[in-house]
Short mmCIF file of C-alpha atoms and ligand atoms in Angstrom, two decimals:
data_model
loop_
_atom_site.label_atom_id
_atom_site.label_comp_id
_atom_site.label_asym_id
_atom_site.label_seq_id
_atom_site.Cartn_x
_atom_site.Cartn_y
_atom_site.Cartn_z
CA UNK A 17 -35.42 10.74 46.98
CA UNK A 18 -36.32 12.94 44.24
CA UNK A 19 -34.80 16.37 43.73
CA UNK A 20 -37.10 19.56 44.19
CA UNK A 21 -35.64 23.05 43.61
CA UNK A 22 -38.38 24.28 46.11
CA UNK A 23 -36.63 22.40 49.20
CA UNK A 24 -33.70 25.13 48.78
CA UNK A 25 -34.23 26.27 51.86
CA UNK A 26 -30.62 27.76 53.62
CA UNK A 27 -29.07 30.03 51.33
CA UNK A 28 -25.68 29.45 49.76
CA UNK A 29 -22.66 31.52 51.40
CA UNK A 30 -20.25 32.96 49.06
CA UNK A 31 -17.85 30.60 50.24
CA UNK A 32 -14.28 32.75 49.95
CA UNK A 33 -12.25 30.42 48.58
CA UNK A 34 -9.16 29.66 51.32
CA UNK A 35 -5.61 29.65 50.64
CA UNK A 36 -2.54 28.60 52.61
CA UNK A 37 0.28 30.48 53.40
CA UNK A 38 2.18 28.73 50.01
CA UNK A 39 -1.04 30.37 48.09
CA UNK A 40 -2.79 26.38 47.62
CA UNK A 41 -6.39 26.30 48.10
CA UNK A 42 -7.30 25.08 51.11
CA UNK A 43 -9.82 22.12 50.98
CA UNK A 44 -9.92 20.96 54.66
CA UNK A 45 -13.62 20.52 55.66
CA UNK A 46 -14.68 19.80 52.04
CA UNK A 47 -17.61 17.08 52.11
CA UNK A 48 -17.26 14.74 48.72
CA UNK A 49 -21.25 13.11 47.85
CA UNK A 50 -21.69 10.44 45.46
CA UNK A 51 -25.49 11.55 44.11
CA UNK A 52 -27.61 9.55 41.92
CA UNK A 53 -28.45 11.22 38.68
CA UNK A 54 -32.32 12.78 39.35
CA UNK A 55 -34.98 11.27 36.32
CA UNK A 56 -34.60 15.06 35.29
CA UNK A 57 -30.88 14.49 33.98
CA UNK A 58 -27.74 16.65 35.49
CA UNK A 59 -28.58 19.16 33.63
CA UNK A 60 -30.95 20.78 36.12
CA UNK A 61 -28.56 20.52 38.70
CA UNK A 62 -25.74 22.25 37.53
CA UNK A 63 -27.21 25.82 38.31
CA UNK A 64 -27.63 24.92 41.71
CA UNK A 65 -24.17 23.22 42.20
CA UNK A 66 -22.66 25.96 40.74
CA UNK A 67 -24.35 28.56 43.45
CA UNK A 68 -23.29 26.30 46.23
CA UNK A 69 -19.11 25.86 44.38
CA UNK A 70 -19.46 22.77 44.61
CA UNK A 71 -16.59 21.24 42.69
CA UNK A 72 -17.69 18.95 39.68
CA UNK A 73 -15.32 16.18 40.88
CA UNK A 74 -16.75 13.12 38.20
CA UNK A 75 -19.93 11.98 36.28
CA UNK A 76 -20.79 8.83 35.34
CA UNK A 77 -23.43 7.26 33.59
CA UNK A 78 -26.19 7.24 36.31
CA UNK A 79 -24.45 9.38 39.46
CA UNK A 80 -22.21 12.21 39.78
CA UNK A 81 -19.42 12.65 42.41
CA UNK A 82 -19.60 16.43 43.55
CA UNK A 83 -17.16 18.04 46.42
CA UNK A 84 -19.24 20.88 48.94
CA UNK A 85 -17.38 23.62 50.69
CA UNK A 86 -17.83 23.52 54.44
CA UNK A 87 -20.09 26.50 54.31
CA UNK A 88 -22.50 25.23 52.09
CA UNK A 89 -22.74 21.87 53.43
CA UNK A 90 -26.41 22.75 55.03
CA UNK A 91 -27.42 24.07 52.41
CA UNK A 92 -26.44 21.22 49.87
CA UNK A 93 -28.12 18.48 52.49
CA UNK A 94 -31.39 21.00 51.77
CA UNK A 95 -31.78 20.10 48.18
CA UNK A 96 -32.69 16.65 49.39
CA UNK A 97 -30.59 14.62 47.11
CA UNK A 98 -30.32 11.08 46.92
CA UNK A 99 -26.92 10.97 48.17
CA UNK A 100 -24.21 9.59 50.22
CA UNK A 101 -21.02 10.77 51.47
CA UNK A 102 -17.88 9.66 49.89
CA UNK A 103 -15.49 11.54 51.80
CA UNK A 104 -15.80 13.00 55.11
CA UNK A 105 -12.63 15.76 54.35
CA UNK A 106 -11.20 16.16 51.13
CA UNK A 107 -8.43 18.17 53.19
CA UNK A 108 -7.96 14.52 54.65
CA UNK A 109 -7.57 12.36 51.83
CA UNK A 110 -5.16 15.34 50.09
CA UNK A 111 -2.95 14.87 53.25
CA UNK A 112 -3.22 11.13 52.54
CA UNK A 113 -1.43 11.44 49.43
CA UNK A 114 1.52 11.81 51.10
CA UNK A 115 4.65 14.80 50.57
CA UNK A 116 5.64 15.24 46.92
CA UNK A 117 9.28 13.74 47.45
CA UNK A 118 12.53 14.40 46.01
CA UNK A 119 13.39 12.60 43.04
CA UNK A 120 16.01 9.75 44.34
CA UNK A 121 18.31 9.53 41.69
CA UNK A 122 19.26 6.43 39.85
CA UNK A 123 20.74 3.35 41.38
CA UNK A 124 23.14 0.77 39.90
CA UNK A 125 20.69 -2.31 39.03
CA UNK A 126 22.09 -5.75 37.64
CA UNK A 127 20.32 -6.69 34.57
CA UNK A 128 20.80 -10.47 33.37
CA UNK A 129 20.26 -11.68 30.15
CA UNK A 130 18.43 -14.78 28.78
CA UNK A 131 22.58 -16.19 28.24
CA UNK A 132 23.36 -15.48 31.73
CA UNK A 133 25.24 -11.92 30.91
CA UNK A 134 25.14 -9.68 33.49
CA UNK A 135 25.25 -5.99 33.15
CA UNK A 136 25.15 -3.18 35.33
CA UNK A 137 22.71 -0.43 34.20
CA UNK A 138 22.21 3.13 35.82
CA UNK A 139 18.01 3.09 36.39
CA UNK A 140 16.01 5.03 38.29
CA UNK A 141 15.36 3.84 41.62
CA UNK A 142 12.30 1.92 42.24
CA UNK A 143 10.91 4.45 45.15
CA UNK A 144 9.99 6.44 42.22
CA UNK A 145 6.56 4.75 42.36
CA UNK A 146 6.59 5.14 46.29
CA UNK A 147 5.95 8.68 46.03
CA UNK A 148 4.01 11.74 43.58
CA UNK A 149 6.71 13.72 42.28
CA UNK A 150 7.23 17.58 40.61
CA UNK A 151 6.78 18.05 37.09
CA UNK A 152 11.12 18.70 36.80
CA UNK A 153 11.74 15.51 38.52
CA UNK A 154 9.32 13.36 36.23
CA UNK A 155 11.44 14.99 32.98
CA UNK A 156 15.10 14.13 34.93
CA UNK A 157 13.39 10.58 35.44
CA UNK A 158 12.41 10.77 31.85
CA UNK A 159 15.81 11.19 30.72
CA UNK A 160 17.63 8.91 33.53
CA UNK A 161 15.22 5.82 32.60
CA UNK A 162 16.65 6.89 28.50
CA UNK A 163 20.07 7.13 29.82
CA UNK A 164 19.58 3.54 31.40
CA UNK A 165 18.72 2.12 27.53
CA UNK A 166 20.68 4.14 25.18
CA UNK A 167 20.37 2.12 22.58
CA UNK A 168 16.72 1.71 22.36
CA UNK A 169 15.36 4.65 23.15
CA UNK A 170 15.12 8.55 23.09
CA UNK A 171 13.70 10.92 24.40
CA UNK A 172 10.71 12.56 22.30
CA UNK A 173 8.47 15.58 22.23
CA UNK A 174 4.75 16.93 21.11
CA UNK A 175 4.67 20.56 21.28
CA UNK A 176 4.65 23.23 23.89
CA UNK A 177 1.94 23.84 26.43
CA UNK A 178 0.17 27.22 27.08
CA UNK A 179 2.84 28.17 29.17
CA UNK A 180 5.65 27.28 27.45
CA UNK A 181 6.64 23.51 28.66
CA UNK A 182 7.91 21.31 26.38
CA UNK A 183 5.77 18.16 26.20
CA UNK A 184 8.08 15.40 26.85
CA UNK A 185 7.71 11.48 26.45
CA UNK A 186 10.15 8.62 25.66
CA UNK A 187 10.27 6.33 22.62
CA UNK A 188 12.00 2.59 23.27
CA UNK A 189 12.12 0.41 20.26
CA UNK A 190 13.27 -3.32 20.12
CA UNK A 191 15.63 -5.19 17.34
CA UNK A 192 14.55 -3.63 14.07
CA UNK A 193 15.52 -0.16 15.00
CA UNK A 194 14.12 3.35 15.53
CA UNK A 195 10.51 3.76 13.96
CA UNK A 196 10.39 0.46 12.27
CA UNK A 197 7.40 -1.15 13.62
CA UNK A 198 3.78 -0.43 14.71
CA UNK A 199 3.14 2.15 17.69
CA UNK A 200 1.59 1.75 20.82
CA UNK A 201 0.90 5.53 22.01
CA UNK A 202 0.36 6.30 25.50
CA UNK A 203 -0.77 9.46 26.25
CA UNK A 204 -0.84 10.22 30.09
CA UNK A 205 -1.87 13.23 32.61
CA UNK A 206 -4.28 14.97 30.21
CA UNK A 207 -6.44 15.70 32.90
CA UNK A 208 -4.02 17.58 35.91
CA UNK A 209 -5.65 15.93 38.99
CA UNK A 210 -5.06 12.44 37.71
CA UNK A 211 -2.05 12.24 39.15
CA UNK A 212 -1.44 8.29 39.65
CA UNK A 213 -1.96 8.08 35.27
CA UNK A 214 1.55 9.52 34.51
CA UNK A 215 2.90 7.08 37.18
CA UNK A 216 1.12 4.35 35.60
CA UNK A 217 2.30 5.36 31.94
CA UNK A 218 6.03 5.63 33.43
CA UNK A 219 6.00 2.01 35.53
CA UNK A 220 4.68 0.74 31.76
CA UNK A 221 8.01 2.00 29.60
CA UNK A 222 10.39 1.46 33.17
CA UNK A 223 9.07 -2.23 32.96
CA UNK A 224 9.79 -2.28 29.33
CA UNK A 225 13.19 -1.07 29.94
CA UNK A 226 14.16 -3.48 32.61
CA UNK A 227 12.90 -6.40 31.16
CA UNK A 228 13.75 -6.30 27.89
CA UNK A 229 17.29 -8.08 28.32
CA UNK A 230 16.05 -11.12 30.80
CA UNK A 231 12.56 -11.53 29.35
CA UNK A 232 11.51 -13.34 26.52
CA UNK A 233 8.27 -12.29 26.54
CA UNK A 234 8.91 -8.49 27.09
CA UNK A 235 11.60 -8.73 24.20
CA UNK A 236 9.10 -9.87 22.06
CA UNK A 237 6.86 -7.28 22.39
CA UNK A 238 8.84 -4.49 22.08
CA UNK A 239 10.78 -6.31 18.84
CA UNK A 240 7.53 -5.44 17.38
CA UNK A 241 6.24 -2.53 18.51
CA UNK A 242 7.52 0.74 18.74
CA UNK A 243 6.39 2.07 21.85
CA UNK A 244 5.72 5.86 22.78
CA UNK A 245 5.14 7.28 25.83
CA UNK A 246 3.71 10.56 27.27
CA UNK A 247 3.37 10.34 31.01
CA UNK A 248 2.36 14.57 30.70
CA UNK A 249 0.67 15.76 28.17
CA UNK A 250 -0.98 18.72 30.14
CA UNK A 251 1.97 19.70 32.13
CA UNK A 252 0.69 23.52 33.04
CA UNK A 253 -2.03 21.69 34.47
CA UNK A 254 -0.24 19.34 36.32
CA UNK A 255 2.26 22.19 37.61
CA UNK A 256 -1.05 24.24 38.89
CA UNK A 257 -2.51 21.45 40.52
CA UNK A 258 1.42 21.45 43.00
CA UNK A 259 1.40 25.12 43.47
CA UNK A 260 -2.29 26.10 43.44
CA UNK A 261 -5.33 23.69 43.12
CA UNK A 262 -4.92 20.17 43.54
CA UNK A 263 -8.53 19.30 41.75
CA UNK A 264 -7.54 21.52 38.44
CA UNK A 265 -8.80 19.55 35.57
CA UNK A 266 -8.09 21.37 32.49
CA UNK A 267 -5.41 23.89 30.84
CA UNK A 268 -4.28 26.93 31.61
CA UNK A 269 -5.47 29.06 28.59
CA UNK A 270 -7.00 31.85 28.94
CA UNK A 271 -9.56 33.30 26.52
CA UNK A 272 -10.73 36.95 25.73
CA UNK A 273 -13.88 37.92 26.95
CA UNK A 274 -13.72 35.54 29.95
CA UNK A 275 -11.92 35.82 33.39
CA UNK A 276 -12.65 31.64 33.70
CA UNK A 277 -9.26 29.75 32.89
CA UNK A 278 -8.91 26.40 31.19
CA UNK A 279 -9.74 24.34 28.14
CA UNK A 280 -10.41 20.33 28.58
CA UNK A 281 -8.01 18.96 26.13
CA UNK A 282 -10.37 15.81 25.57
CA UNK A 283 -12.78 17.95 24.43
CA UNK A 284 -10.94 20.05 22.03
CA UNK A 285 -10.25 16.93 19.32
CA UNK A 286 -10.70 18.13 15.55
CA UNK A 287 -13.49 15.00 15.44
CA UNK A 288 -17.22 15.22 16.87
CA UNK A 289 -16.22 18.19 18.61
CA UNK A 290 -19.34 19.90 18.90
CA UNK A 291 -22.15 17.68 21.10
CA UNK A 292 -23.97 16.88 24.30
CA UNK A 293 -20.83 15.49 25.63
CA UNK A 294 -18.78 18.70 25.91
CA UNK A 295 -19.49 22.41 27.40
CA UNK A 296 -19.46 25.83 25.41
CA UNK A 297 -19.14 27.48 28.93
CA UNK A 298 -15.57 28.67 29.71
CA UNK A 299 -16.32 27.64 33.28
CA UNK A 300 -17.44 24.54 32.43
CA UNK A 301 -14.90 21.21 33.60
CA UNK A 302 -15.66 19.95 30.13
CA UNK A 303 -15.09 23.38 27.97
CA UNK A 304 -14.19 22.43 24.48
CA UNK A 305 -12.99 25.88 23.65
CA UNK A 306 -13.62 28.04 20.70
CA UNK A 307 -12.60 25.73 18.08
CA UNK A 308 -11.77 22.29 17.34
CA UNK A 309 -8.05 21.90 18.53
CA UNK A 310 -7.44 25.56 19.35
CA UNK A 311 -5.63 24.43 22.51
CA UNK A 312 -1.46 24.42 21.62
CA UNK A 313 -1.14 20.87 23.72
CA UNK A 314 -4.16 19.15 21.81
CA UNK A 315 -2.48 20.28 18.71
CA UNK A 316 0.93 19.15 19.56
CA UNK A 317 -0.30 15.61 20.97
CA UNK A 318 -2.16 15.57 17.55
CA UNK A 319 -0.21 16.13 15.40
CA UNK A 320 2.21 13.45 16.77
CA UNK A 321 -0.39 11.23 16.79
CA UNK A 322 -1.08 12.35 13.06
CA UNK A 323 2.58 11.28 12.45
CA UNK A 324 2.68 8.21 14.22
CA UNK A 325 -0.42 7.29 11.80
CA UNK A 326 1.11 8.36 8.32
CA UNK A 327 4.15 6.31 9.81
CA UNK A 328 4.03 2.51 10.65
CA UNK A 329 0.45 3.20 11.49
CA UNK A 330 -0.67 3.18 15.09
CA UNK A 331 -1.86 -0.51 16.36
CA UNK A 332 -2.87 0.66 20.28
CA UNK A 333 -3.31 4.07 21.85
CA UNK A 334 -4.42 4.78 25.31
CA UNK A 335 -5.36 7.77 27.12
CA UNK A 336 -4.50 7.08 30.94
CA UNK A 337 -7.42 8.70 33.27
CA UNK A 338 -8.51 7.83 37.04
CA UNK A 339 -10.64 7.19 38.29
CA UNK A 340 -13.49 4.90 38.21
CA UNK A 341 -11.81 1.28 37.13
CA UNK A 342 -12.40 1.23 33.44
CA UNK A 343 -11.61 0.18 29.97
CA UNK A 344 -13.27 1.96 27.01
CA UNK A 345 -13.18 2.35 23.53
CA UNK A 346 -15.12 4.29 21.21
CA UNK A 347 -17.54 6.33 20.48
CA UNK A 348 -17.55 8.81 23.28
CA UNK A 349 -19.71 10.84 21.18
CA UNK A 350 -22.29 8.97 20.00
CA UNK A 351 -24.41 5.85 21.92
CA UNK A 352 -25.45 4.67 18.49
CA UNK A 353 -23.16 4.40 16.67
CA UNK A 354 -20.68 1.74 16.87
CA UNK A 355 -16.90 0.99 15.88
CA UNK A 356 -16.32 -1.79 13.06
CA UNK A 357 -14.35 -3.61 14.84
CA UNK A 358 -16.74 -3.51 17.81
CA UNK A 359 -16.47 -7.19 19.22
CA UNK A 360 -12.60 -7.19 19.04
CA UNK A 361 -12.27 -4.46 21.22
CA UNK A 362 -14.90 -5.67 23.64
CA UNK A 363 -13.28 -9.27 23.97
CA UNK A 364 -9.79 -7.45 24.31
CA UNK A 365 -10.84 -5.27 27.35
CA UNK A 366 -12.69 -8.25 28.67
CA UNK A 367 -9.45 -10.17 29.05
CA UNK A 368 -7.70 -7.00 30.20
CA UNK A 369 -9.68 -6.37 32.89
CA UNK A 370 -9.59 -10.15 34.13
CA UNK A 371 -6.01 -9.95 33.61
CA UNK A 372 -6.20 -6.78 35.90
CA UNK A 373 -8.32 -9.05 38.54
CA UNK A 374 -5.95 -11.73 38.72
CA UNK A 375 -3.71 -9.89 40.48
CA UNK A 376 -5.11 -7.40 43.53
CA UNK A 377 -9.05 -8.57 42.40
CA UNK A 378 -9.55 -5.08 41.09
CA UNK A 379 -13.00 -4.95 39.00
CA UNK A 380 -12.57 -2.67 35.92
CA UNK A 381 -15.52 -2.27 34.13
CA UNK A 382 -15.43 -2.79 30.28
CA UNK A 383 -16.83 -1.43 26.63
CA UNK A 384 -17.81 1.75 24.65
CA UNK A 385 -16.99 5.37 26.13
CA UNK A 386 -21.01 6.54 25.44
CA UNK A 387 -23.04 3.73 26.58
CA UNK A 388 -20.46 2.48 29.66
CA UNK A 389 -19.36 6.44 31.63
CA UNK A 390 -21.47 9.06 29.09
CA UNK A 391 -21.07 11.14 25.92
CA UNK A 392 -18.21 13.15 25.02
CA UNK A 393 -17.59 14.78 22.52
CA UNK A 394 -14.22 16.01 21.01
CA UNK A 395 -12.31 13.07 23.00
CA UNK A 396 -9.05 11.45 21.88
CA UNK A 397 -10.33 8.14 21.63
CA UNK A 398 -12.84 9.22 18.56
CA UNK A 399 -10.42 11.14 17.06
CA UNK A 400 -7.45 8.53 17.11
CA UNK A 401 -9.99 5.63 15.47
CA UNK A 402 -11.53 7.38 12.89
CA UNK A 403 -9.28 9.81 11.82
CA UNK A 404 -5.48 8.04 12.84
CA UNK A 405 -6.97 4.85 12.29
CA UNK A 406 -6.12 3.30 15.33
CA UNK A 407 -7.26 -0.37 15.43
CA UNK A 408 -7.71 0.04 19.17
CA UNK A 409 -7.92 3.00 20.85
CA UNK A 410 -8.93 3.38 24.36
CA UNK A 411 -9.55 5.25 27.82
CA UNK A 412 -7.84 3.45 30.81
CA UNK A 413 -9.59 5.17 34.27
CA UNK A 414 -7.49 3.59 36.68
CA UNK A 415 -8.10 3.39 40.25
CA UNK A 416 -10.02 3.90 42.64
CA UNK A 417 -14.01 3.73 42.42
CA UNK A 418 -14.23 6.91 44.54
CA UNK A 419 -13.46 5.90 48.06
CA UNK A 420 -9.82 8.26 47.53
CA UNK A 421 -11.01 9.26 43.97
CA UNK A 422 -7.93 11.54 42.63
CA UNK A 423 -6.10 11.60 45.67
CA UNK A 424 -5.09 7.89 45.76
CA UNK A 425 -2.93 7.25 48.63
CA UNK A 426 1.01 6.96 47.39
CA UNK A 427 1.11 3.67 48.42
CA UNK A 428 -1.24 2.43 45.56
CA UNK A 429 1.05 3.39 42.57
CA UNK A 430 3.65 0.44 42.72
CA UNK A 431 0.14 -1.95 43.34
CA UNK A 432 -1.54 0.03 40.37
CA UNK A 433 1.52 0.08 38.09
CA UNK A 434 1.77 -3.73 38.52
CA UNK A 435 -1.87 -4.40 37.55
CA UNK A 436 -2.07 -2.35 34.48
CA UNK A 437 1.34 -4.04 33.78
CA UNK A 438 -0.10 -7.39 33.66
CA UNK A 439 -3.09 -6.51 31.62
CA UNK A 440 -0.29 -4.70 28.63
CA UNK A 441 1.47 -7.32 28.36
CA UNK A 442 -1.32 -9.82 28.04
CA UNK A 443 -2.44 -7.51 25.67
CA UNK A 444 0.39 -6.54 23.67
CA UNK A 445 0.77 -10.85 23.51
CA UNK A 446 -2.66 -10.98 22.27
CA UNK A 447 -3.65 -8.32 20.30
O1 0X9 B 28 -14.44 12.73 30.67
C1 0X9 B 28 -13.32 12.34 30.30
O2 0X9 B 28 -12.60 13.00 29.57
C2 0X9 B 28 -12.82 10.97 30.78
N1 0X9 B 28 -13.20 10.72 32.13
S1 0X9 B 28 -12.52 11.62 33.33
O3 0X9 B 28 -13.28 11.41 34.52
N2 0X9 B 28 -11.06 11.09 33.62
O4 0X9 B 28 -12.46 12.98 32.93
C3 0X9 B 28 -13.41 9.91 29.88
C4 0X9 B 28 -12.92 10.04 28.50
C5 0X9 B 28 -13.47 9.04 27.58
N3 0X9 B 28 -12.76 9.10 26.37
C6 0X9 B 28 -13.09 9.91 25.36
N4 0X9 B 28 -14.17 10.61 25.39
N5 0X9 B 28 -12.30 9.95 24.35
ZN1 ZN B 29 -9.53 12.23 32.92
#
């Protein structure tokens, strides 16, 4: 069905915007519709979308995910889209996620070596990836899951959000000592609804920190690669999406002349920052801001990147996003143009993402940012292979394909963790 602004018949209420008694926004009775991209391009939508608040939930390359308050539901099924529902209740699925739990502690876990030593190591408890947390317990996990590897690891950070938060990640380094190999940089969280990435990035570096004593293969890897890890790098964001909005995307800057709140991060790099793939509106989900990495947590995340480069040089980076299943690598900014070392990357994330299959037959979809999801510009990716030069540096959208979208059910993070787990170490093995 083709799209015809005339077919606006019912007029769009000024949906108030509803708020529980904690002061959350209320999404109970939201309607979530996967629409196929009209031949006219998004573009011509957006006005419309906008009038109705519908919530820009996801693009991709040829459809468009879009959540409709209750109250404008008829008047969103008058435009005549070519849609179909993906959620019935977004109040639902937010439910579905399950409480945010307390954090359980550590327990006493016995780690055996390759020589038959056993030791007795303090680590978090594995219901950590039963459960979304608050942003204090993932930093006492942070430093309990350090505590647990004292020896190889430390605690690190990247600047200072907006709002003051310390941006906090871990470092874990194998035989050679502190800094003396190759990073892998995981960046995690830049987006505040993605809540299952900074679960992802932490089951990665707990994995790394249980294994390394009683697996060869583990040991290996981190012998020769310093790893650093991020699970938060927007953590106002995050914060505001457990206290206020659960589908808040972007900072929490604000800007003079503007009441609208918010800066995307991966839009603010210092590379390709001005484009098609990125929004001068402050409202927009995909803002870029004023100027290229005027937003304190791209700086801070950049310039450790920055370091990390000027270092031992940076061999992997990922930015972990949900959802959609997919592995990319640049550009983002450009369809054209294409990175030197083009058909490494592409064979890598081929075997990734079968490596990913082989275990819960999850299909992630594979190659260049531009021509796979769409153009953006001002993304980390770019930035961190032309400027850091990163040999491979990539986009992980975990899961789901929509069904749950942001709001994946708790009981997919162990299941998720274990997937991308198998398709790192492959990759780490193999790269
Ligand atoms: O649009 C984004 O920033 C990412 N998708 S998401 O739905 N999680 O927002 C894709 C980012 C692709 N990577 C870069 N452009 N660097
Ligand atoms: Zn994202």
């Amino acid at each position: 069905m083709r799209f015809f602004s005339s077919l606006l018949l019912a007029a769009p209420l000024a949906a108030a915007v509803l708020l529980d008694r904690n002061g959350k926004i209320v999404y109970d009775g939201y309607k979530v519709f996967r629409v196929n991209t009209p031949e006219e391009g998004i573009a011509a939508l957006d006005a419309q979308i906008a009038e109705l608040e519908g919530i820009d939930v996801h693009r991709h390359a040829d459809h468009f995910d879009v959540a409709i308050p209750p109250a404008n539901l008829e008047a969103f099924g008058a435009l005549n889209l070519d849609a179909q529902v993906l959620s019935e209740d977004l109040g639902e699925l937010i439910a579905g996620e399950g409480e945010i739990a307390e954090y359980e502690g550590t327990t006493s876990m016995r780690l055996s070596s390759e020589d038959g030593e056993v030791s007795a190591a303090a680590l978090p408890s594995l219901s950590w990836f039963s459960a979304y947390h608050a942003y204090d317990a993932h930093l006492t996990f942070l430093r309990d899951l350090q505590g647990a590897f004292p020896s190889n690891s430390e605690i690190i950070t990247a600047g200072t959000s907006v709002q003051g938060r310390t941006i906090t990640g871990i470092h874990l380094w194998g035989s050679g000592g502190k800094g003396s190999k190759p990073a892998i940089y995981f960046n995690g969280n830049v987006h505040a609804r993605e809540w299952i990435t900074s679960k992802v990035a932490e089951y990665l570096a707990y994995q790394l920190v249980v294994n390394y004593n009683n697996d060869t293969a583990v040991k290996a890897v981190l012998d020769k690669y310093d790893f650093y890890i991020l699970p938060i790098v927007n953590p106002d964001g995050f914060v505001y999406t457990q206290t206020t909005d659960r589908l808040w995307r972007k900072n929490r800057q604000t800007r003079s002349g503007t009441s609208a709140v918010g800066t995307d991060i991966n839009r603010n790099w210092p590379y390709q920052w001005v484009g098609s793939g990125s929004s001068t509106s402050p409202s927009s989900e995909t803002y870029r801001g004023v100027a290229a990495g005027d937003t304190p947590e791209n700086t801070g995340i950049r310039k450790f990147g920055d370091t990390l480069a000027a270092g031992k040089g940076i061999k992997l980076y990922i930015d972990w996003h949900s959802y959609g299943q997919y592995i990319l690598f640049p550009y983002g900014y450009s369809c054209s143009a294409q990175v030197s070392n083009y058909s490494k990357q592409q064979s890598l994330a081929q075997s990734v993402a079968s490596q990913i299959r082989s275990l819960y037959s999850k299909s992630f979809t594979y190659g260049p940012i531009c021509t796979t999801l769409y153009a953006a510009n001002g993304g980390s990716t770019d930035y961190m292979q032309d400027v850091a030069k990163t040999e491979l540096a990539w986009t992980i959208e975990l899961r789901d394909t929509g069904s749950y979208g942001f709001n994946l059910p708790a009981s997919q993070i162990l299941q998720s963790g274990q997937e991308q787990w198998k398709g790192q170490l492959w990759l780490w093995q193999n790269m």
